[in-house]
Short mmCIF file of C-alpha atoms in Angstrom, two decimals:
data_model
loop_
_atom_site.label_atom_id
_atom_site.label_comp_id
_atom_site.label_asym_id
_atom_site.label_seq_id
_atom_site.Cartn_x
_atom_site.Cartn_y
_atom_site.Cartn_z
CA MET A 24 -11.20 8.50 38.76
CA PRO A 25 -12.78 8.52 35.77
CA HIS A 26 -9.46 10.44 34.29
CA THR A 27 -7.67 7.63 35.85
CA ARG A 28 -9.42 4.99 33.93
CA ARG A 29 -9.29 6.86 30.70
CA ARG A 30 -5.49 7.21 31.15
CA SER A 31 -5.16 3.34 31.85
CA PHE A 32 -7.26 2.45 29.05
CA LEU A 33 -5.20 4.33 26.60
CA ARG A 34 -2.14 3.11 27.77
CA ASN A 35 -3.58 -0.58 27.85
CA PHE A 36 -4.93 0.38 24.17
CA LEU A 37 -1.54 1.80 22.90
CA ALA A 38 0.56 -0.94 24.49
CA THR A 39 -1.39 -3.37 22.57
CA GLU A 40 -1.26 -1.43 19.08
CA ALA A 41 2.35 -1.46 19.61
CA ALA A 42 2.81 -5.27 20.19
CA GLY A 43 0.14 -6.02 17.50
CA GLY A 44 2.28 -3.68 15.15
CA ILE A 45 5.56 -5.51 15.78
CA ILE A 46 3.68 -8.72 15.08
CA LEU A 47 2.26 -7.22 11.85
CA MET A 48 5.72 -6.11 10.71
CA ALA A 49 6.72 -9.99 11.39
CA VAL A 50 3.67 -11.11 9.43
CA ALA A 51 4.37 -9.03 6.54
CA ALA A 52 7.81 -10.13 6.28
CA LEU A 53 6.81 -13.84 6.43
CA ALA A 54 4.02 -13.50 3.58
CA LEU A 55 6.64 -11.84 1.40
CA ILE A 56 9.36 -14.72 1.85
CA VAL A 57 6.54 -17.68 1.48
CA ALA A 58 5.23 -16.25 -1.84
CA ASN A 59 8.51 -16.14 -3.11
CA SER A 60 9.58 -19.83 -2.19
CA PRO A 61 9.02 -22.98 -3.14
CA LEU A 62 5.64 -22.83 -1.08
CA GLY A 63 4.48 -19.89 -2.96
CA GLU A 64 2.29 -22.29 -5.32
CA ALA A 65 0.58 -23.39 -2.49
CA TYR A 66 0.12 -20.04 -0.78
CA PHE A 67 -1.84 -18.56 -3.60
CA HIS A 68 -3.83 -21.99 -4.51
CA THR A 69 -5.17 -21.92 -0.58
CA LEU A 70 -5.76 -18.18 -0.91
CA HIS A 71 -8.31 -19.29 -3.55
CA LEU A 72 -9.88 -22.13 -2.25
CA TYR A 73 -13.54 -21.79 -2.13
CA VAL A 74 -15.67 -22.60 1.06
CA GLY A 75 -18.83 -21.86 1.25
CA GLY A 76 -19.34 -19.96 -2.08
CA LEU A 77 -16.41 -17.80 -1.35
CA SER A 78 -12.60 -17.93 -1.52
CA LEU A 79 -10.61 -18.36 1.54
CA LEU A 80 -8.90 -14.71 0.89
CA HIS A 81 -12.88 -13.00 0.58
CA TRP A 82 -13.99 -14.44 3.80
CA VAL A 83 -10.79 -12.78 5.42
CA ASN A 84 -11.37 -9.88 3.81
CA ASP A 85 -15.29 -9.75 3.83
CA GLY A 86 -15.74 -11.64 7.10
CA LEU A 87 -12.79 -11.75 9.68
CA MET A 88 -12.31 -7.91 8.59
CA ALA A 89 -15.80 -7.10 9.49
CA LEU A 90 -14.69 -7.54 12.93
CA PHE A 91 -11.75 -5.31 12.31
CA PHE A 92 -14.18 -2.77 11.33
CA LEU A 93 -16.26 -3.52 14.28
CA LEU A 94 -13.56 -2.87 16.53
CA VAL A 95 -12.65 0.73 14.50
CA GLY A 96 -16.25 1.58 14.85
CA LEU A 97 -16.24 1.47 18.80
CA GLU A 98 -13.03 3.09 18.84
CA ILE A 99 -14.36 5.94 17.15
CA LYS A 100 -17.33 6.45 19.06
CA ARG A 101 -15.69 5.99 22.38
CA GLU A 102 -13.01 8.34 21.33
CA VAL A 103 -15.49 10.81 20.28
CA LEU A 104 -17.90 10.79 23.20
CA ASP A 105 -15.52 10.19 25.98
CA GLY A 106 -11.76 10.00 24.97
CA GLN A 107 -9.20 11.90 22.93
CA LEU A 108 -11.56 13.36 20.51
CA SER A 109 -14.22 14.35 22.97
CA SER A 110 -13.96 18.17 22.23
CA TRP A 111 -13.73 20.45 19.53
CA PRO A 112 -10.02 21.87 20.88
CA ARG A 113 -8.71 17.84 21.17
CA ARG A 114 -9.94 17.30 17.72
CA ALA A 115 -8.38 20.15 16.19
CA LEU A 116 -4.67 19.21 15.55
CA PRO A 117 -5.09 15.73 14.54
CA GLY A 118 -8.26 16.34 13.01
CA ILE A 119 -7.08 18.87 10.53
CA ALA A 120 -3.76 16.96 9.68
CA ALA A 121 -5.75 13.67 9.16
CA VAL A 122 -7.44 15.71 6.54
CA GLY A 123 -4.49 16.82 4.77
CA GLY A 124 -2.82 13.48 5.22
CA MET A 125 -5.74 12.02 3.13
CA VAL A 126 -5.93 14.74 0.63
CA VAL A 127 -2.64 15.17 -0.31
CA PRO A 128 -1.59 11.63 -0.97
CA ALA A 129 -5.00 11.10 -2.98
CA LEU A 130 -3.89 14.19 -5.56
CA ILE A 131 -0.53 12.59 -5.89
CA PHE A 132 -1.89 9.54 -7.11
CA VAL A 133 -4.31 11.09 -9.50
CA ALA A 134 -1.67 13.17 -11.16
CA ILE A 135 0.95 10.49 -11.41
CA ASN A 136 -2.23 7.85 -12.84
CA TRP A 137 -3.83 10.82 -14.66
CA ARG A 138 -3.09 9.54 -18.25
CA ALA A 139 -2.96 5.77 -16.90
CA GLU A 140 -5.77 3.61 -18.28
CA GLY A 141 -7.92 2.28 -15.82
CA THR A 142 -6.12 2.73 -12.85
CA ARG A 143 -7.46 6.26 -11.34
CA GLN A 144 -9.90 4.30 -9.27
CA GLY A 145 -7.18 3.65 -6.78
CA TRP A 146 -6.58 7.23 -5.79
CA ALA A 147 -7.43 6.16 -1.96
CA ILE A 148 -4.95 3.85 -1.55
CA PRO A 149 -2.45 6.17 -0.27
CA SER A 150 -4.70 7.96 2.27
CA ALA A 151 -4.82 5.33 4.99
CA THR A 152 -2.40 5.14 7.92
CA ASP A 153 -2.08 1.99 9.63
CA ILE A 154 -2.18 3.01 13.52
CA ALA A 155 -0.80 -0.86 14.54
CA PHE A 156 2.07 -0.54 12.35
CA ALA A 157 2.61 3.21 13.20
CA LEU A 158 2.54 2.59 16.84
CA GLY A 159 4.76 -0.52 16.90
CA VAL A 160 7.51 1.75 15.20
CA LEU A 161 6.97 3.96 17.85
CA ALA A 162 7.12 1.22 20.77
CA LEU A 163 10.66 0.22 19.13
CA LEU A 164 11.92 3.56 20.03
CA GLY A 165 11.12 3.42 23.77
CA PRO A 166 10.99 6.65 26.05
CA ARG A 167 12.24 8.79 23.39
CA VAL A 168 9.14 9.69 21.94
CA PRO A 169 6.73 11.80 23.99
CA GLY A 170 3.59 10.08 25.14
CA SER A 171 1.69 13.06 23.74
CA LEU A 172 2.74 11.92 20.48
CA LYS A 173 1.20 8.44 20.53
CA VAL A 174 -2.05 10.10 21.68
CA PHE A 175 -1.72 12.58 18.70
CA LEU A 176 -0.98 9.72 16.24
CA THR A 177 -3.94 7.40 17.39
CA ALA A 178 -6.22 9.96 17.39
CA LEU A 179 -5.23 11.28 14.06
CA ALA A 180 -5.18 7.47 12.76
CA ILE A 181 -8.82 7.01 14.19
CA ILE A 182 -10.05 10.00 12.60
CA ASP A 183 -7.99 8.50 9.45
CA ASP A 184 -9.99 5.58 9.63
CA LEU A 185 -13.35 7.05 9.82
CA GLY A 186 -12.31 9.07 6.70
CA ALA A 187 -11.25 5.63 4.95
CA VAL A 188 -14.81 4.08 6.12
CA VAL A 189 -16.76 7.22 4.11
CA ILE A 190 -14.53 6.68 1.38
CA ILE A 191 -15.36 2.77 1.04
CA ALA A 192 -19.34 3.51 1.68
CA LEU A 193 -19.17 6.34 -1.10
CA PHE A 194 -16.79 5.31 -3.98
CA TYR A 195 -16.07 1.20 -3.67
CA THR A 196 -20.00 0.07 -3.60
CA ALA A 197 -20.82 -2.15 -6.12
CA SER A 198 -24.50 -2.06 -8.01
CA LEU A 199 -27.40 -2.06 -5.06
CA ASN A 200 -30.13 -4.48 -4.29
CA ILE A 201 -32.20 -2.13 -2.88
CA TRP A 202 -34.46 -4.46 -1.16
CA MET A 203 -31.41 -6.22 0.84
CA LEU A 204 -30.21 -2.28 1.45
CA ASN A 205 -33.78 -1.59 2.87
CA GLY A 206 -33.44 -4.73 5.03
CA ALA A 207 -30.09 -3.69 6.58
CA PHE A 208 -31.40 -0.22 7.30
CA VAL A 209 -34.78 -2.08 9.18
CA VAL A 210 -32.56 -3.92 11.02
CA LEU A 211 -30.25 -0.82 12.03
CA VAL A 212 -33.18 1.16 12.87
CA VAL A 213 -34.13 -1.75 15.39
CA LEU A 214 -30.54 -1.95 17.21
CA SER A 215 -30.81 2.00 17.57
CA ILE A 216 -34.00 1.68 19.12
CA MET A 217 -32.40 -1.08 21.40
CA ASN A 218 -29.44 1.44 22.26
CA ARG A 219 -32.41 3.96 23.05
CA ARG A 220 -34.34 1.77 25.27
CA GLY A 221 -31.10 0.94 27.16
CA VAL A 222 -31.18 -2.60 26.35
CA THR A 223 -27.47 -3.44 27.25
CA PHE A 224 -27.68 -7.21 26.37
CA LEU A 225 -24.75 -7.81 24.06
CA PRO A 226 -25.28 -11.14 22.51
CA ALA A 227 -28.69 -9.52 20.86
CA TYR A 228 -26.51 -6.83 19.50
CA LEU A 229 -24.25 -9.05 17.96
CA GLY A 230 -26.74 -11.56 16.52
CA LEU A 231 -28.65 -8.59 14.59
CA GLY A 232 -25.07 -7.69 13.74
CA ALA A 233 -24.69 -10.96 12.03
CA VAL A 234 -27.84 -10.40 10.10
CA LEU A 235 -27.14 -6.97 9.72
CA TRP A 236 -23.67 -8.38 7.82
CA VAL A 237 -25.40 -10.81 5.75
CA LEU A 238 -27.77 -8.15 4.14
CA THR A 239 -25.05 -5.79 3.66
CA TYR A 240 -23.38 -8.21 1.84
CA LEU A 241 -25.95 -9.05 -0.42
CA SER A 242 -27.07 -5.43 -0.81
CA GLY A 243 -23.88 -4.70 -2.94
CA VAL A 244 -22.26 -2.52 -0.42
CA HIS A 245 -19.14 -3.58 1.11
CA ALA A 246 -19.88 -6.14 4.14
CA THR A 247 -17.40 -4.81 6.28
CA LEU A 248 -19.11 -1.44 6.44
CA ALA A 249 -21.93 -3.31 8.62
CA GLY A 250 -19.30 -3.74 11.29
CA VAL A 251 -18.91 -0.03 11.55
CA ALA A 252 -22.66 0.67 11.72
CA LEU A 253 -23.16 -1.93 14.21
CA ALA A 254 -20.58 -0.33 16.66
CA PHE A 255 -22.33 3.03 16.23
CA THR A 256 -25.40 1.45 17.72
CA ILE A 257 -23.60 -0.36 20.99
CA PRO A 258 -24.32 1.44 24.10
CA LEU A 259 -21.44 3.86 25.65
CA ARG A 260 -23.35 4.34 29.01
CA ARG A 261 -25.57 2.45 31.13
CA ARG A 262 -29.50 2.99 32.11
CA GLY A 263 -29.42 6.22 33.63
CA GLY A 264 -26.35 7.91 31.80
CA HIS A 265 -23.78 6.95 34.05
CA ASP A 266 -20.53 6.02 32.35
CA HIS A 267 -18.61 2.68 33.73
CA ASP A 268 -16.07 0.28 32.71
CA HIS A 269 -18.65 -2.39 32.07
CA THR A 270 -20.71 -0.54 29.54
CA PRO A 271 -21.53 -2.92 26.69
CA LEU A 272 -18.97 -0.48 24.40
CA HIS A 273 -16.28 -1.09 26.83
CA ARG A 274 -16.82 -5.01 27.38
CA LEU A 275 -17.16 -5.28 23.67
CA GLU A 276 -13.70 -3.28 22.79
CA HIS A 277 -11.98 -5.04 25.63
CA GLY A 278 -13.21 -8.42 24.46
CA LEU A 279 -12.47 -7.98 20.71
CA HIS A 280 -8.94 -5.94 21.06
CA PRO A 281 -6.49 -8.95 21.31
CA TRP A 282 -8.52 -11.02 19.00
CA VAL A 283 -8.37 -8.49 16.26
CA THR A 284 -5.07 -7.44 17.00
CA TYR A 285 -3.08 -10.57 17.53
CA LEU A 286 -5.00 -12.65 15.02
CA ILE A 287 -7.54 -11.25 12.84
CA VAL A 288 -5.23 -8.36 11.46
CA PRO A 289 -2.27 -10.53 11.19
CA ILE A 290 -4.49 -12.97 9.41
CA PHE A 291 -5.02 -10.29 6.99
CA GLY A 292 -1.52 -8.89 6.51
CA PHE A 293 -0.40 -12.91 5.85
CA ALA A 294 -3.16 -13.25 3.33
CA ASN A 295 -2.83 -9.82 1.57
CA ALA A 296 1.10 -9.01 1.65
CA GLY A 297 2.56 -11.87 -0.40
CA VAL A 298 3.20 -10.73 -3.75
CA SER A 299 5.53 -12.66 -6.23
CA LEU A 300 8.49 -10.81 -7.34
CA ALA A 301 9.12 -13.42 -10.03
CA GLY A 302 10.24 -10.87 -12.87
CA MET A 303 10.34 -7.92 -10.76
CA SER A 304 12.61 -5.38 -12.28
CA LEU A 305 13.43 -1.61 -11.55
CA ASP A 306 11.31 -0.61 -14.37
CA LYS A 307 8.16 -1.91 -12.39
CA LEU A 308 8.76 0.38 -9.95
CA ALA A 309 7.99 3.36 -12.10
CA ASP A 310 4.61 1.51 -13.35
CA PRO A 311 2.18 4.49 -12.49
CA VAL A 312 0.37 2.49 -9.54
CA THR A 313 3.24 1.30 -7.93
CA LEU A 314 5.00 4.88 -7.89
CA GLY A 315 1.30 6.67 -7.22
CA VAL A 316 1.34 4.52 -4.19
CA THR A 317 4.95 5.00 -3.10
CA LEU A 318 4.97 8.25 -3.47
CA GLY A 319 1.36 9.11 -1.99
CA LEU A 320 2.25 7.33 1.27
CA PHE A 321 6.38 8.38 1.53
CA VAL A 322 5.72 11.58 0.18
CA GLY A 323 2.21 12.67 0.20
CA LYS A 324 1.32 11.62 3.73
CA GLN A 325 4.15 13.71 5.33
CA ILE A 326 3.70 16.81 3.46
CA GLY A 327 -0.20 16.73 4.23
CA VAL A 328 -0.16 15.67 7.77
CA PHE A 329 3.00 18.32 8.32
CA ALA A 330 1.75 21.09 6.64
CA PHE A 331 -2.17 20.83 7.68
CA ALA A 332 -1.12 20.60 11.50
CA ALA A 333 1.61 23.20 10.81
CA LEU A 334 -1.02 25.92 9.60
CA ALA A 335 -3.25 24.64 12.61
CA ILE A 336 -0.48 25.54 14.98
CA LYS A 337 0.61 28.59 13.57
CA ALA A 338 -3.32 29.89 13.37
CA ASP A 339 -4.09 29.18 16.88
CA TRP A 340 -6.62 26.43 16.04
CA ALA A 341 -4.32 23.94 18.10
CA GLU A 342 -0.92 23.63 20.12
CA LEU A 343 2.03 21.28 19.66
CA PRO A 344 1.44 18.21 21.67
CA ALA A 345 3.01 18.39 25.33
CA ASN A 346 6.92 17.53 25.25
CA ALA A 347 7.13 17.88 21.60
CA ASN A 348 8.62 19.95 18.86
CA TRP A 349 8.37 20.77 15.28
CA ARG A 350 10.93 17.56 14.43
CA HIS A 351 8.75 15.70 16.61
CA LEU A 352 5.72 16.54 14.85
CA TYR A 353 7.46 15.81 11.40
CA GLY A 354 8.75 12.56 12.26
CA VAL A 355 4.91 11.31 13.11
CA ALA A 356 3.88 12.91 9.91
CA LEU A 357 6.53 10.26 8.26
CA LEU A 358 5.55 7.41 10.45
CA CYS A 359 1.51 8.04 9.04
CA GLY A 360 2.79 7.23 5.70
CA ILE A 361 2.49 3.62 6.99
CA GLY A 362 -0.72 2.52 5.15
CA PHE A 363 -0.43 -1.01 5.36
CA THR A 364 -3.89 -2.66 6.68
CA MET A 365 -6.13 -0.30 5.07
CA SER A 366 -4.58 0.79 2.21
CA LEU A 367 -3.93 -3.29 1.27
CA PHE A 368 -7.92 -3.33 2.04
CA ILE A 369 -8.56 -0.60 -0.43
CA GLY A 370 -6.71 -1.79 -2.65
CA GLY A 371 -8.53 -5.22 -2.83
CA LEU A 372 -11.72 -3.03 -3.54
CA ALA A 373 -10.09 -0.76 -6.22
CA TYR A 374 -8.29 -3.38 -8.10
CA ALA A 375 -10.70 -6.60 -7.23
CA ASN A 376 -10.63 -7.29 -11.29
CA ALA A 377 -6.94 -6.72 -12.28
CA PRO A 378 -4.49 -9.16 -10.04
CA ASN A 379 -1.54 -7.41 -11.87
CA LEU A 380 -2.58 -4.15 -10.45
CA LEU A 381 -3.51 -5.48 -7.27
CA ASP A 382 0.31 -6.77 -7.51
CA GLU A 383 1.54 -3.35 -8.07
CA THR A 384 -0.37 -1.79 -5.11
CA LYS A 385 0.89 -4.17 -2.88
CA ILE A 386 4.64 -3.48 -3.64
CA GLY A 387 3.57 0.13 -3.63
CA VAL A 388 2.22 -0.15 -0.07
CA LEU A 389 4.79 -2.23 1.07
CA LEU A 390 7.57 0.33 -0.43
CA GLY A 391 6.03 3.40 0.78
CA SER A 392 5.32 1.94 4.34
CA ILE A 393 8.77 0.67 4.67
CA LEU A 394 10.33 3.71 3.61
CA SER A 395 8.01 6.03 5.76
CA ALA A 396 8.96 3.45 8.86
CA ILE A 397 12.89 3.69 8.58
CA PHE A 398 12.88 7.67 7.92
CA GLY A 399 10.20 8.58 10.61
CA ALA A 400 12.19 6.27 13.30
CA ILE A 401 15.57 8.00 12.18
CA LEU A 402 14.40 11.55 12.79
CA LEU A 403 12.67 10.47 15.96
CA ARG A 404 15.72 8.47 17.21
CA THR A 405 17.77 11.65 16.79
CA THR A 406 15.26 14.18 18.08
CA LYS A 407 15.58 14.65 21.98
CA PRO A 408 12.40 15.22 23.80
CA GLU A 409 11.20 18.57 25.30
CA HIS A 410 11.08 19.36 28.95
#
């Protein structure tokens, strides 16, 4: 019965993420159209309207995206304790592939930007994979793609997200306010004690989570990380150790998932994908940031993911996903170059005070993601499943 429940949950998760990815593609296209239409001036003006001391863009990126990171944290915790990453053999292939998919793109970006002034801090931008966008492409391919590849891509992207969270915490934190950071730590300790004592009242966790977000924001650590920290304290098992569909973590994840997939991420995409192409020329595509992000995603991701996965398989640390062959694996490695949501998010942190570099980042993310989606889809579309 638990096995059936987990398969059912995974099937629902994949379907929701895939639908969300298709919506995200449409929203990104809409943002580009609006930003380069007569509505462009109103679009950029609205994003920079101030409400409660922060711009609307700031509220989207720091406030709404905290809920996205809360969902990411819940997914990581569930998969590690109770899902596709619950044992070392299951973690081996997506884990090793994810490492390659983070390291190689970063190296390519740094190599291209080594001599550029003030751009190297964007090294982590091409290291991320957008799970919704990638699964959306797989959904468009239908039954030609083995289900095991979707599970592999999901597990890889979740580990990738965890890596991005660590990178944001370590490398994109502003100057720290120790008092506020200590306050956030105290709230986190209280949440952990509640978990250990078997408290399952979700509003109590969410109320303290809101306090944690405020203290984290005021501490200088990026506020969205409060979402991940809160997620790790949400109980996955009920008192007595029995896992069940109605545990706090499952209920919160089920409740958040449609809101994040169909509303929050599309709003983020619409607010961040818009870039004016006025005055754009082919020369601009050769700018170090644009080129570094584009090649990092399109070239670095496919090389890193495939090479590290192949190494793990050849060394007998892991096996090819069921009913899949090497072409399938390479096709998925290509799709890992779709870095939309998290790449744009990290780009906003890296170049918060450099609008011109942020525009170059957006163009690079869009180009790298589109190329990865097109070539990955073509390769998978022309590859027959193994039987």
